[in-house]
Short mmCIF file of C-alpha atoms and ligand atoms in Angstrom, two decimals:
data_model
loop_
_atom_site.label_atom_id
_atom_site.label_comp_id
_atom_site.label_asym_id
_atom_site.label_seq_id
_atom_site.Cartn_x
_atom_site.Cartn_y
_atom_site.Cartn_z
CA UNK F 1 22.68 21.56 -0.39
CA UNK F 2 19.26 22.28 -2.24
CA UNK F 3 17.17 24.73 -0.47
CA UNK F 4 14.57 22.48 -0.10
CA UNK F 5 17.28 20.02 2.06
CA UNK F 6 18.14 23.52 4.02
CA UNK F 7 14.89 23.97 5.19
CA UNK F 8 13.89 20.18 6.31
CA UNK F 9 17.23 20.89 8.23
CA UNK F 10 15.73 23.56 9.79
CA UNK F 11 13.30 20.96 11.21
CA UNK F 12 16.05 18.94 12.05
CA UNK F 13 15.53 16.19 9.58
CA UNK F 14 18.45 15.00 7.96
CA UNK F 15 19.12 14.30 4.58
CA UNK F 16 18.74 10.76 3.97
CA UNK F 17 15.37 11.19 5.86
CA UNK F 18 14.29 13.46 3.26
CA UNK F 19 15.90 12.43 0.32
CA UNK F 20 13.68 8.56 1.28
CA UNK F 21 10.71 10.72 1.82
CA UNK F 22 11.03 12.01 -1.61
CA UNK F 23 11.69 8.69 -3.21
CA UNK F 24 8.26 7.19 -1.51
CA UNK F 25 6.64 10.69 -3.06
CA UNK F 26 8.09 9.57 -6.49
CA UNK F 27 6.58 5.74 -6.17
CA UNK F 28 3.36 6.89 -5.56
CA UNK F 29 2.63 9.45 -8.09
CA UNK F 30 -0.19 7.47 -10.26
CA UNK F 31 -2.06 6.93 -6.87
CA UNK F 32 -2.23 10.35 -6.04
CA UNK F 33 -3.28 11.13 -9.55
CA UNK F 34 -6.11 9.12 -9.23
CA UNK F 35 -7.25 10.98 -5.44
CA UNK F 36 -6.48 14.03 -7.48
CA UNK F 37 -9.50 12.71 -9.63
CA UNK F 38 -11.81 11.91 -7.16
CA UNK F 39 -11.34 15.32 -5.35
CA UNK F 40 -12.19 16.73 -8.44
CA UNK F 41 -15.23 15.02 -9.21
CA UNK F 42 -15.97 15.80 -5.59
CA UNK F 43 -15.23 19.93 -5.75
CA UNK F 44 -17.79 19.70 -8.94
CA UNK F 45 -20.58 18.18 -7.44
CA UNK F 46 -20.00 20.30 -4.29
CA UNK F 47 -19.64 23.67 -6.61
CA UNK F 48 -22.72 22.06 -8.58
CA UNK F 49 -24.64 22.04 -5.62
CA UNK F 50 -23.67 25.83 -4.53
CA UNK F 51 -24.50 27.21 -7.77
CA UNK F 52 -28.02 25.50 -8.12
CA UNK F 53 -28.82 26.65 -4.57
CA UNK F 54 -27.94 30.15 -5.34
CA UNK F 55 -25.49 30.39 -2.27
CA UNK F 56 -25.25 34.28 -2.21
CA UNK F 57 -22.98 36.85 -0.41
CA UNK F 58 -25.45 37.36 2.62
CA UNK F 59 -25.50 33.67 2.86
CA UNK F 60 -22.31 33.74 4.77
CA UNK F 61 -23.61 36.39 7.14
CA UNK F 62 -25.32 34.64 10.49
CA UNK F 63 -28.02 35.52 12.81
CA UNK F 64 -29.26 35.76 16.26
CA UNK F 65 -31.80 35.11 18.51
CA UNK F 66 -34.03 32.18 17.46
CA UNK F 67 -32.42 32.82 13.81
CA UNK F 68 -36.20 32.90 12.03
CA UNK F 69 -36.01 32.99 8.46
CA UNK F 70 -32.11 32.40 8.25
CA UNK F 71 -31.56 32.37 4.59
CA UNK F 72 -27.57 31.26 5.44
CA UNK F 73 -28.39 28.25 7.20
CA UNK F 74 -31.70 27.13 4.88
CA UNK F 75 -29.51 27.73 1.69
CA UNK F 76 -26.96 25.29 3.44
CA UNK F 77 -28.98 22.25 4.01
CA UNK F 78 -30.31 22.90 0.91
CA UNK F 79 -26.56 22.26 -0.67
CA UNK F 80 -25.72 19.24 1.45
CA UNK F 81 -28.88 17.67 0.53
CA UNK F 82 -27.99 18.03 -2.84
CA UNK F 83 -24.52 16.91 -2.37
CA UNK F 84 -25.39 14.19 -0.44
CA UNK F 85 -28.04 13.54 -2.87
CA UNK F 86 -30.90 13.25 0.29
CA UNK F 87 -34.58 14.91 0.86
CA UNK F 88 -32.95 17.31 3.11
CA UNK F 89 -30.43 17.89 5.78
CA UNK F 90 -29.90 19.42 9.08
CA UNK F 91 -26.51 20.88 9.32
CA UNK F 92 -25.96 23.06 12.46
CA UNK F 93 -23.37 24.62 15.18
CA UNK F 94 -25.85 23.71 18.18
CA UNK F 95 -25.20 19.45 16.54
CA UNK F 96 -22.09 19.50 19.10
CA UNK F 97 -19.74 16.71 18.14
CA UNK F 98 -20.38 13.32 15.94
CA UNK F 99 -21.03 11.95 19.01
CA UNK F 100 -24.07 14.35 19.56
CA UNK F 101 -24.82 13.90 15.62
CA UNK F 102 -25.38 10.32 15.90
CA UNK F 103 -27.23 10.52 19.11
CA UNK F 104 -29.65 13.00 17.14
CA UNK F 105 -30.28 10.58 14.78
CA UNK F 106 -30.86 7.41 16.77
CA UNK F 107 -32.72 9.16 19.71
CA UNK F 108 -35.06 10.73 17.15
CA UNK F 109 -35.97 8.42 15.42
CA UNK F 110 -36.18 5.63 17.41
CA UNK F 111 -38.78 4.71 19.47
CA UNK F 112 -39.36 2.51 23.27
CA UNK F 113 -40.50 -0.68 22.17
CA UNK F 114 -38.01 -0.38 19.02
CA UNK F 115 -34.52 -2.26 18.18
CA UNK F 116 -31.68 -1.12 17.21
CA UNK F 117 -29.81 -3.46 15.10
CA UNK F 118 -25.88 -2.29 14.61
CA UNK F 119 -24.48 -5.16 11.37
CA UNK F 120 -20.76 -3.28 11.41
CA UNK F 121 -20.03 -4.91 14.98
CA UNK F 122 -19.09 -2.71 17.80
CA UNK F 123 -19.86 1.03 17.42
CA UNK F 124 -17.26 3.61 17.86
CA UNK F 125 -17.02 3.78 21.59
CA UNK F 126 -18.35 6.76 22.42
CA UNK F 127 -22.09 4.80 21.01
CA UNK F 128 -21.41 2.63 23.57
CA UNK F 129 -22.94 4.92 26.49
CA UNK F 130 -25.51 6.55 23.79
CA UNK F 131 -26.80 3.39 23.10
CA UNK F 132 -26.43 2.28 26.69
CA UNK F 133 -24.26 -1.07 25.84
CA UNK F 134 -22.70 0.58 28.65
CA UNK F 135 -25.43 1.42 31.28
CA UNK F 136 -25.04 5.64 31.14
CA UNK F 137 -27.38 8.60 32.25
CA UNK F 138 -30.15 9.26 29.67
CA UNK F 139 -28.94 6.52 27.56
CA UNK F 140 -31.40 4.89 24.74
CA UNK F 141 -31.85 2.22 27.19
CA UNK F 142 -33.18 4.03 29.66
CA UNK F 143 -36.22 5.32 27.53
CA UNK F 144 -37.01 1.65 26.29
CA UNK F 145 -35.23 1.00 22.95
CA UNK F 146 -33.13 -2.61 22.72
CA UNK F 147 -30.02 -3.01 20.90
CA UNK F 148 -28.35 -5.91 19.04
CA UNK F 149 -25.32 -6.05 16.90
CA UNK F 150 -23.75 -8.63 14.20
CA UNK F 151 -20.17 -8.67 13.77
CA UNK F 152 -18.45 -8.47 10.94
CA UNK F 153 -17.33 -11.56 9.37
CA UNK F 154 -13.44 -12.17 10.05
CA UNK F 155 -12.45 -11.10 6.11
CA UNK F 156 -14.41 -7.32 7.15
CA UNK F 157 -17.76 -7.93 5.19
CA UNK F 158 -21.29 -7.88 6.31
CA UNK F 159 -22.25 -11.78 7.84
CA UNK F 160 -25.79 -11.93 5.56
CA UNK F 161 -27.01 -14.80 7.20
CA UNK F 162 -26.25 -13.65 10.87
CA UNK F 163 -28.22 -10.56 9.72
CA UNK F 164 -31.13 -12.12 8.31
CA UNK F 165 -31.65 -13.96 11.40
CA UNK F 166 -31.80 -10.86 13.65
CA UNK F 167 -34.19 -9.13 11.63
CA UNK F 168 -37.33 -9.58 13.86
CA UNK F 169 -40.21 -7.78 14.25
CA UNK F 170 -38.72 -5.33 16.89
CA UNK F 171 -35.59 -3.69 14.66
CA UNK F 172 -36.73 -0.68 13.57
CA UNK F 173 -33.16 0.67 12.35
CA UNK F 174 -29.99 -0.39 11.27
CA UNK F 175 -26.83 0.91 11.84
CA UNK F 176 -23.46 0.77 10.00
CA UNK F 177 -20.44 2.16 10.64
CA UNK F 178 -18.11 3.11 7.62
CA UNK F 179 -14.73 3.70 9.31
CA UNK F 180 -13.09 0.96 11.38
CA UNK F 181 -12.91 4.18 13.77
CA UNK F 182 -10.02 2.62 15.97
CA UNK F 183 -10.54 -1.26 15.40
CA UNK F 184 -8.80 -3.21 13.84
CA UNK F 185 -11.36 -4.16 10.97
CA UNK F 186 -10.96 -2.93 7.43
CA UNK F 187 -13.10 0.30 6.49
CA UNK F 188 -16.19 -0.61 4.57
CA UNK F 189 -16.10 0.49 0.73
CA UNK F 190 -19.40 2.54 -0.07
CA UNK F 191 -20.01 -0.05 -2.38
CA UNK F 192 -20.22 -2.80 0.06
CA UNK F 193 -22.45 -0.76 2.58
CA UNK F 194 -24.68 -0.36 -0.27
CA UNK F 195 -24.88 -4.01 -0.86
CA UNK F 196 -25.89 -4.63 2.95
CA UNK F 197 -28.81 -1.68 2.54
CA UNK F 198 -29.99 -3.50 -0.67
CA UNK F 199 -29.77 -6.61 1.20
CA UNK F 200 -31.83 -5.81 4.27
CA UNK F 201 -34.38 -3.54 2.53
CA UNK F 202 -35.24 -6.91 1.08
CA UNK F 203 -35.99 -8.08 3.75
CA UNK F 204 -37.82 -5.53 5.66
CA UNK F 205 -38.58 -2.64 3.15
CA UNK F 206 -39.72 -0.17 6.06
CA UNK F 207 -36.18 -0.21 8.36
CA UNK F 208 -34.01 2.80 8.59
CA UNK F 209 -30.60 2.58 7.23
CA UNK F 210 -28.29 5.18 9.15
CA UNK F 211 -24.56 5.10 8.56
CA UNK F 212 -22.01 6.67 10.46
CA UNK F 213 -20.07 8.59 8.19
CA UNK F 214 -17.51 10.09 10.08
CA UNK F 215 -13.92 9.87 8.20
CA UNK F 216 -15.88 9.08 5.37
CA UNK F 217 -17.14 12.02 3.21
CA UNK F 218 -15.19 12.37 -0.11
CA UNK F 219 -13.25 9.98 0.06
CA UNK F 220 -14.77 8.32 -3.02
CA UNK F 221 -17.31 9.96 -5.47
CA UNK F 222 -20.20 8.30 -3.87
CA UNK F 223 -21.46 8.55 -0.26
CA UNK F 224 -23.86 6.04 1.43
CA UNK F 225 -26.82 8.24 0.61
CA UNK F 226 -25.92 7.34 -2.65
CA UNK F 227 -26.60 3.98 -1.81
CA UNK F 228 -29.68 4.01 -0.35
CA UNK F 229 -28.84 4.81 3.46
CA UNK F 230 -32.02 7.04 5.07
CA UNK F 231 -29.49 9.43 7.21
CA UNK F 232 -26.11 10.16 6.56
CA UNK F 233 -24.46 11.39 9.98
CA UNK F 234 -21.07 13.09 10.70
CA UNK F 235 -18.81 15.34 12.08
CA UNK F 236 -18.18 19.40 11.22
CA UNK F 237 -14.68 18.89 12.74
CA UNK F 238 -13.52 16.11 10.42
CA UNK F 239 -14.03 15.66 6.61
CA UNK F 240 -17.33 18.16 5.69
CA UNK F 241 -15.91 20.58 7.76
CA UNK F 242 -12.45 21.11 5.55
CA UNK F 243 -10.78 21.76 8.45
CA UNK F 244 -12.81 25.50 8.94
CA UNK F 245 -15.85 24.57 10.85
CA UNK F 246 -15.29 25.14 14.26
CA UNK F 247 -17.96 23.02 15.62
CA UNK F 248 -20.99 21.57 14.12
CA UNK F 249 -22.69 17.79 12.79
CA UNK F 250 -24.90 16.94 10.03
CA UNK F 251 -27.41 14.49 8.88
CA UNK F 252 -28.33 14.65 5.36
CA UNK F 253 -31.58 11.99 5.03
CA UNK F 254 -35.13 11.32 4.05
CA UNK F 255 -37.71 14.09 4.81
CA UNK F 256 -39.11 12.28 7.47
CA UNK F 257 -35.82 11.11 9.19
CA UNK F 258 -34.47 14.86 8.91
CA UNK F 259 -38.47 16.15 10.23
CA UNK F 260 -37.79 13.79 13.46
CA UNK F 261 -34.13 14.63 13.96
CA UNK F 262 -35.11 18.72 13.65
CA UNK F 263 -37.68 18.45 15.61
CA UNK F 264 -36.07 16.51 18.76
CA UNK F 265 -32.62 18.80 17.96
CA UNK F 266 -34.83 21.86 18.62
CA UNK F 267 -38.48 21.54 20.20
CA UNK F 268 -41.63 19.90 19.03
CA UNK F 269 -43.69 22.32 16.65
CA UNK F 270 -40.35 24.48 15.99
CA UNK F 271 -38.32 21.84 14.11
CA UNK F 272 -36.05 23.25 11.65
CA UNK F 273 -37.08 26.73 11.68
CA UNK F 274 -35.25 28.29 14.63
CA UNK F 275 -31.80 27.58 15.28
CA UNK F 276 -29.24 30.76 15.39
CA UNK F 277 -26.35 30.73 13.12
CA UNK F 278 -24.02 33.64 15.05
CA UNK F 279 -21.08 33.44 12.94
CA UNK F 280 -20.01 30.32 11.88
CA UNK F 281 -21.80 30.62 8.38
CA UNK F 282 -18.87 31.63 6.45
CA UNK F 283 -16.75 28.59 8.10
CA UNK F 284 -19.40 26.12 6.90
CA UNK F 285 -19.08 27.10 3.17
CA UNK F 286 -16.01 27.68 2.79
CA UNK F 287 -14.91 24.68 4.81
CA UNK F 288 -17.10 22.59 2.48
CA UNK F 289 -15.98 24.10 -0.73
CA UNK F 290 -12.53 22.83 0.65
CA UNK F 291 -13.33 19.76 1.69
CA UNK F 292 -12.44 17.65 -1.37
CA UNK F 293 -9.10 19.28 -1.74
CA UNK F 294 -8.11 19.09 2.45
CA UNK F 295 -9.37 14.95 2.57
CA UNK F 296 -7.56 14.25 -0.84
CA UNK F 297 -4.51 15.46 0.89
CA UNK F 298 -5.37 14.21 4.17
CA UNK F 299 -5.49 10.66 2.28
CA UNK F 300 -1.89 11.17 0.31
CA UNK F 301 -0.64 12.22 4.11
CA UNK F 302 -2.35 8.43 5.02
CA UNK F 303 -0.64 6.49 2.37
CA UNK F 304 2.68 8.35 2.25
CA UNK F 305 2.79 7.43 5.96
CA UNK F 306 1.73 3.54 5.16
CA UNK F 307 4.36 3.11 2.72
CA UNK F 308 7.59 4.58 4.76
CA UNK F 309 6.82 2.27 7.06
CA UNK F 310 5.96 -0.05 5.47
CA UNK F 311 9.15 -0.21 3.77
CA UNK F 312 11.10 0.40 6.86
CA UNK F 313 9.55 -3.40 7.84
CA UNK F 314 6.67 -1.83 10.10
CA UNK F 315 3.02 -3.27 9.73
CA UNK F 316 -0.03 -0.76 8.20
CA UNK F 317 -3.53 -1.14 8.10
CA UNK F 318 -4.32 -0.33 5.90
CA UNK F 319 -1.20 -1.32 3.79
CA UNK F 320 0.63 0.75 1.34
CA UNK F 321 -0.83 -0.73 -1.39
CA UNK F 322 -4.58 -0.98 0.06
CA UNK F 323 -7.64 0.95 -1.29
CA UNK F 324 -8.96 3.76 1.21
CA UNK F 325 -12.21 4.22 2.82
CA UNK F 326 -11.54 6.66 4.95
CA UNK F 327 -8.52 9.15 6.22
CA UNK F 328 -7.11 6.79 9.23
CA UNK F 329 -3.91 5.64 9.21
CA UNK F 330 -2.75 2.45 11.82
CA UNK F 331 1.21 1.44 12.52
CA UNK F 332 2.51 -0.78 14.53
CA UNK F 333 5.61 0.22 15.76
CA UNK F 334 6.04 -2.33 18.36
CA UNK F 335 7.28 -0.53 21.56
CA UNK F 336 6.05 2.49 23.92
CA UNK F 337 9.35 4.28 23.06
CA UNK F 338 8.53 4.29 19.58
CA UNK F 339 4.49 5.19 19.50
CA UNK F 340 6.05 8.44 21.81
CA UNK F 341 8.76 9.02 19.53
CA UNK F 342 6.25 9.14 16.52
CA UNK F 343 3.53 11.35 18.53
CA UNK F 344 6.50 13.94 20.05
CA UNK F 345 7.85 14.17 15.79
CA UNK F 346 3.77 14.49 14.67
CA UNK F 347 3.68 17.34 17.40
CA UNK F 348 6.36 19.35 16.96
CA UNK F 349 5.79 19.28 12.95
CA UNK F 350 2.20 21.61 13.89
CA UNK F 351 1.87 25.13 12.66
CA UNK F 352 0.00 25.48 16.68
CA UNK F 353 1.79 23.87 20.18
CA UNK F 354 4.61 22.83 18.50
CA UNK F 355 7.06 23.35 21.28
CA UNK F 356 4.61 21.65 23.26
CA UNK F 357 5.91 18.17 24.39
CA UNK F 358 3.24 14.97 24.03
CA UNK F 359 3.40 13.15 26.76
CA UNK F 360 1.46 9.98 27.77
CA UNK F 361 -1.18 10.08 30.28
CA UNK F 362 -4.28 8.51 31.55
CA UNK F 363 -7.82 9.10 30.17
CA UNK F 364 -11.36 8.46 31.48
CA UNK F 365 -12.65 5.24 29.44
CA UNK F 366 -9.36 4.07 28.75
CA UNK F 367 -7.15 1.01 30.98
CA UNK F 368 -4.34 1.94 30.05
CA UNK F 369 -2.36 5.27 29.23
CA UNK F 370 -3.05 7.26 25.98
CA UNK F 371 -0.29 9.55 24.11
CA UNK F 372 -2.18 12.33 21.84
CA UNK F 373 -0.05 14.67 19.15
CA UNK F 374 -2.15 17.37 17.69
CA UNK F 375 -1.24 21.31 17.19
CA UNK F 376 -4.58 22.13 15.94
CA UNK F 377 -6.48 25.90 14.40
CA UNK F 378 -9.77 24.16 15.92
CA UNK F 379 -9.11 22.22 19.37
CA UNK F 380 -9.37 18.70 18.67
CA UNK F 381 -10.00 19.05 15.06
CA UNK F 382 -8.88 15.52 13.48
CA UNK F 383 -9.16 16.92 9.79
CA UNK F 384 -6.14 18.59 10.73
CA UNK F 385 -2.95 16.20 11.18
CA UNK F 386 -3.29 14.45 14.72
CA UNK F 387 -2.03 11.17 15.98
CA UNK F 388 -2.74 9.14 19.19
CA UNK F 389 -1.49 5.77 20.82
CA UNK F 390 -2.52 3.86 23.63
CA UNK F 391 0.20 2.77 25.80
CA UNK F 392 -0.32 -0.39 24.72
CA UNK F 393 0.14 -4.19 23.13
CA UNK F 394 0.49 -4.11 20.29
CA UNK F 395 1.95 -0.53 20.60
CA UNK F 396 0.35 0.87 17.06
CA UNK F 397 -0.17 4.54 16.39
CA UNK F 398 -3.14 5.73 14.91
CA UNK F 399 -3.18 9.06 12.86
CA UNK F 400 -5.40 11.04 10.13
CA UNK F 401 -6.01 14.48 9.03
CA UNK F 402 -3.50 17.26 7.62
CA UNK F 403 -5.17 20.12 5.81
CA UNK F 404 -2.25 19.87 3.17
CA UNK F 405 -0.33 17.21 1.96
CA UNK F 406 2.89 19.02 2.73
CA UNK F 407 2.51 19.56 6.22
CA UNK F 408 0.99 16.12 6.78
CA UNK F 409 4.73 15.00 5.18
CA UNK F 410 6.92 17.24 7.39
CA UNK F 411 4.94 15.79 10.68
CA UNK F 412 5.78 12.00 9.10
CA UNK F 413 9.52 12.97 8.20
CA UNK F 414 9.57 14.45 11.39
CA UNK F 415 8.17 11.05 13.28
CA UNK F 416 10.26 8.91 11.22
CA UNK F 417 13.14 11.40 12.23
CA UNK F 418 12.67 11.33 15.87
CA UNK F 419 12.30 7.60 15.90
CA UNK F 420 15.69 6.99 14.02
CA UNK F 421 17.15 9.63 17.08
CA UNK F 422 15.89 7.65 19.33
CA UNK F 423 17.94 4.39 17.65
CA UNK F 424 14.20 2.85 17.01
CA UNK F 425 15.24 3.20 12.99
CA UNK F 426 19.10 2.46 12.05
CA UNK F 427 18.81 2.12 9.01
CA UNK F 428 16.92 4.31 6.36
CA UNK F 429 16.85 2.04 2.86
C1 LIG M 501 -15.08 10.60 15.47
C2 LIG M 501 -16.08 9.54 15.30
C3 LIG M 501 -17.28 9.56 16.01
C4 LIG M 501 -17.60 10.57 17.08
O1 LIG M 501 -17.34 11.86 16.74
P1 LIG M 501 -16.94 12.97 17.83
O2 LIG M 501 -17.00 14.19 17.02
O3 LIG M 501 -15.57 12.62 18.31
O4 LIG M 501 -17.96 12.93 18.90
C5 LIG M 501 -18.19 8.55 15.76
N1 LIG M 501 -17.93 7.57 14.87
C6 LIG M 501 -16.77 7.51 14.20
C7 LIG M 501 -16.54 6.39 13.23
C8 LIG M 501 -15.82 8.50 14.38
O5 LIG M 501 -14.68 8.45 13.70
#
């Protein structure tokens, strides 16, 4: 037996497991040449943008207190404005979650009398109680600002028409959504956000485009700041983050969307200018110097995973042979055995908690119960390889992340393997 076969073994995946794994590897080696391309374009423009900022050694250092003069965290919204391409940025550790991220944004720069108008559909769900579409404490709502949203049409694009029409006098913003998050709908192509900007700057050349780009950044060479959104918004913990951040959000926009968001993130009259870095500083660099290489894999990890099971007869979204957008993966495997077979293989393939067993329970927001795998460095971290299920019709497991391409493998050999012990799989083609 090769020593490669030895050590799967060690895993307990058997051979024909492995030996199919590395026959999908083989079929998709021009794909991941071409990722391989765009994460290089992307390390170059983030290098780029370290070198013309001058990032220096006591850049990485942090400080305390209200962190005055904090040439670490100035130099560092001075690189993701250049990598994003934007006025400025605010990238900090006290920006919670995406969650808190995109509040920042909307809450800052929206004001009562003002519309929001959302033309992706439904938010992620945890807008829903920021925006107050469900009635929550300290919601938008409650201080006065409406909200309105246009679904996508049924193909996944932007309904123009439907768009145009809602456009009154009242919107002040509009809001997109690049991922599909955990819909169904396809991701939107930065391309085709772009598009809907041009479209409804038309219209109204004064609105506010923000896009929620979480699961988005470098995926492709371009960003939606490249495409004429005002703020850029996402999460430390997922792509920008490269898997080292261990907390943080950023918006990367126009001066006076970034001016609003500092100032409401800190205090009036203090803005941007205080804000303690402690010692995360390092973690922010280095995470984004990483970045491009930890999402290119995280997106091999993606479509390795669509086309084994795909070719074992299960359905994808996206499909095997589908562009990407973002880093999510869906299957459909049909059954509540299965989903818990696939979580309890992603689980115990983690370098953390993998003896740990996944187990379905129940979960505030949620009607019905919700398995989660993930053996993460940063809790909750969905860079890193994670998976989760709701115990559900039509019983499809979502998963995304793995800061290497090899790991994000094992913990898909290792699903596939469980579900063929579990006599879910017979047969491996
Ligand atoms: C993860 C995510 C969020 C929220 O981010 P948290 O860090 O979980 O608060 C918002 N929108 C989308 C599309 C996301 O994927």
């Amino acid at each position: 037996m090769d020593t490669a076969l030895k050590m799967y073994r060690q895993f307990g995946i058997e051979e024909d497991v492995v030996q199919f794994g590395d026959r999908i590897c083989d079929s998709l080696k021009d794909r991941f040449a071409q990722l391989d391309r765009i994460a290089e374009m992307n390390q170059l423009k983030v290098i780029r943008a370290m070198q013309d900022c001058h990032v220096q050694e006591s850049c990485l250092y942090g400080s305390t207190g209200y962190g005055y003069n904090d040439l670490g965290r100035e130099v560092l919204e001075a690189v993701y404005a250049k990598v994003f391409h934007t006025d400025d940025a605010l990238v900090r550790p006290q920006i919670t979650c995406g969650t808190h991220a995109l509040h920042l944004a909307l809450a800052s720069n929206l004001k009562p009398g003002d519309t929001l108008l959302s033309i992706s559909g439904k938010p992620y769900d945890t807008l829903e109680e920021v925006i107050g579409i469900r009635p929550s404490r300290g919601s938008l709502a409650e201080y006065g600002v409406s909200y309105k949203q246009v679904d996508l049409k049924n193909d996944g694009s932007f309904d123009l028409p439907a768009i145009e029409k809602a456009i009154d006098e009242h919107v002040r913003m509009i809001a997109i959504q690049r991922s599909k998050g955990y819909q169904v709908r396809p991701t939107l192509s930065v391309s085709a956000i772009g598009e809907a900007i041009a479209f409804v700057k038309k219209i109204r050349p004064d609105l506010i485009v923000m896009v929620d780009n979480c699961y988005g950044e470098f995926v492709e060479t371009l960003e939606p700041s490249d495409v004429g959104a005002d703020m850029t918004v996402g999460s430390l913990i997922k792509n920008p983050g490269g898997g080292l951040a261990p907390i943080g959000g950023y918006i990367a926009g126009t001066h006076e969307c970034i001016e609003n968001a500092a100032c409401y993130l800190t205090s009036p009259g203090l803005g941007k200018e205080v804000g303690a870095t402690l010692s995360v500083m390092r973690n922010f660099y280095q995470g984004l110097f990483l970045a491009p290489s930890v999402v290119s894999a995280a997106l091999k990890g993606a479509i390795f995973a669509a086309n084994v099971f795909e070719t074992l007869g299960f359905d994808a979204v996206p499909g095997a042979a589908e562009s990407r957008h973002d880093i999510i993966q869906a299957v459909t495997l049909g059954s509540a055995d299965a989903v818990i077979a696939f979580c309890k293989g992603i689980q115990a393939a983690a370098p953390v908690d993998s003896f740990v067993s996944a187990e379905p329970s129940d979960m505030p927001g949620y009607d019905s119960k919700v398995i989660m795998a993930a053996g993460t460095f940063v809790s909750g971290s969905s860079i890193e390889l994670s998976a989760d299920a709701p115990i559900r019709e039509p019983y499809a497991v979502y998963f995304q992340g793995g800061l290497t391409f090899f790991h994000a493998k094992l913990g898909i050999l290792m699903a596939l393997q469980n579900l063929k012990n579990y006599g879910i799989v017979d047969r491996i083609i």
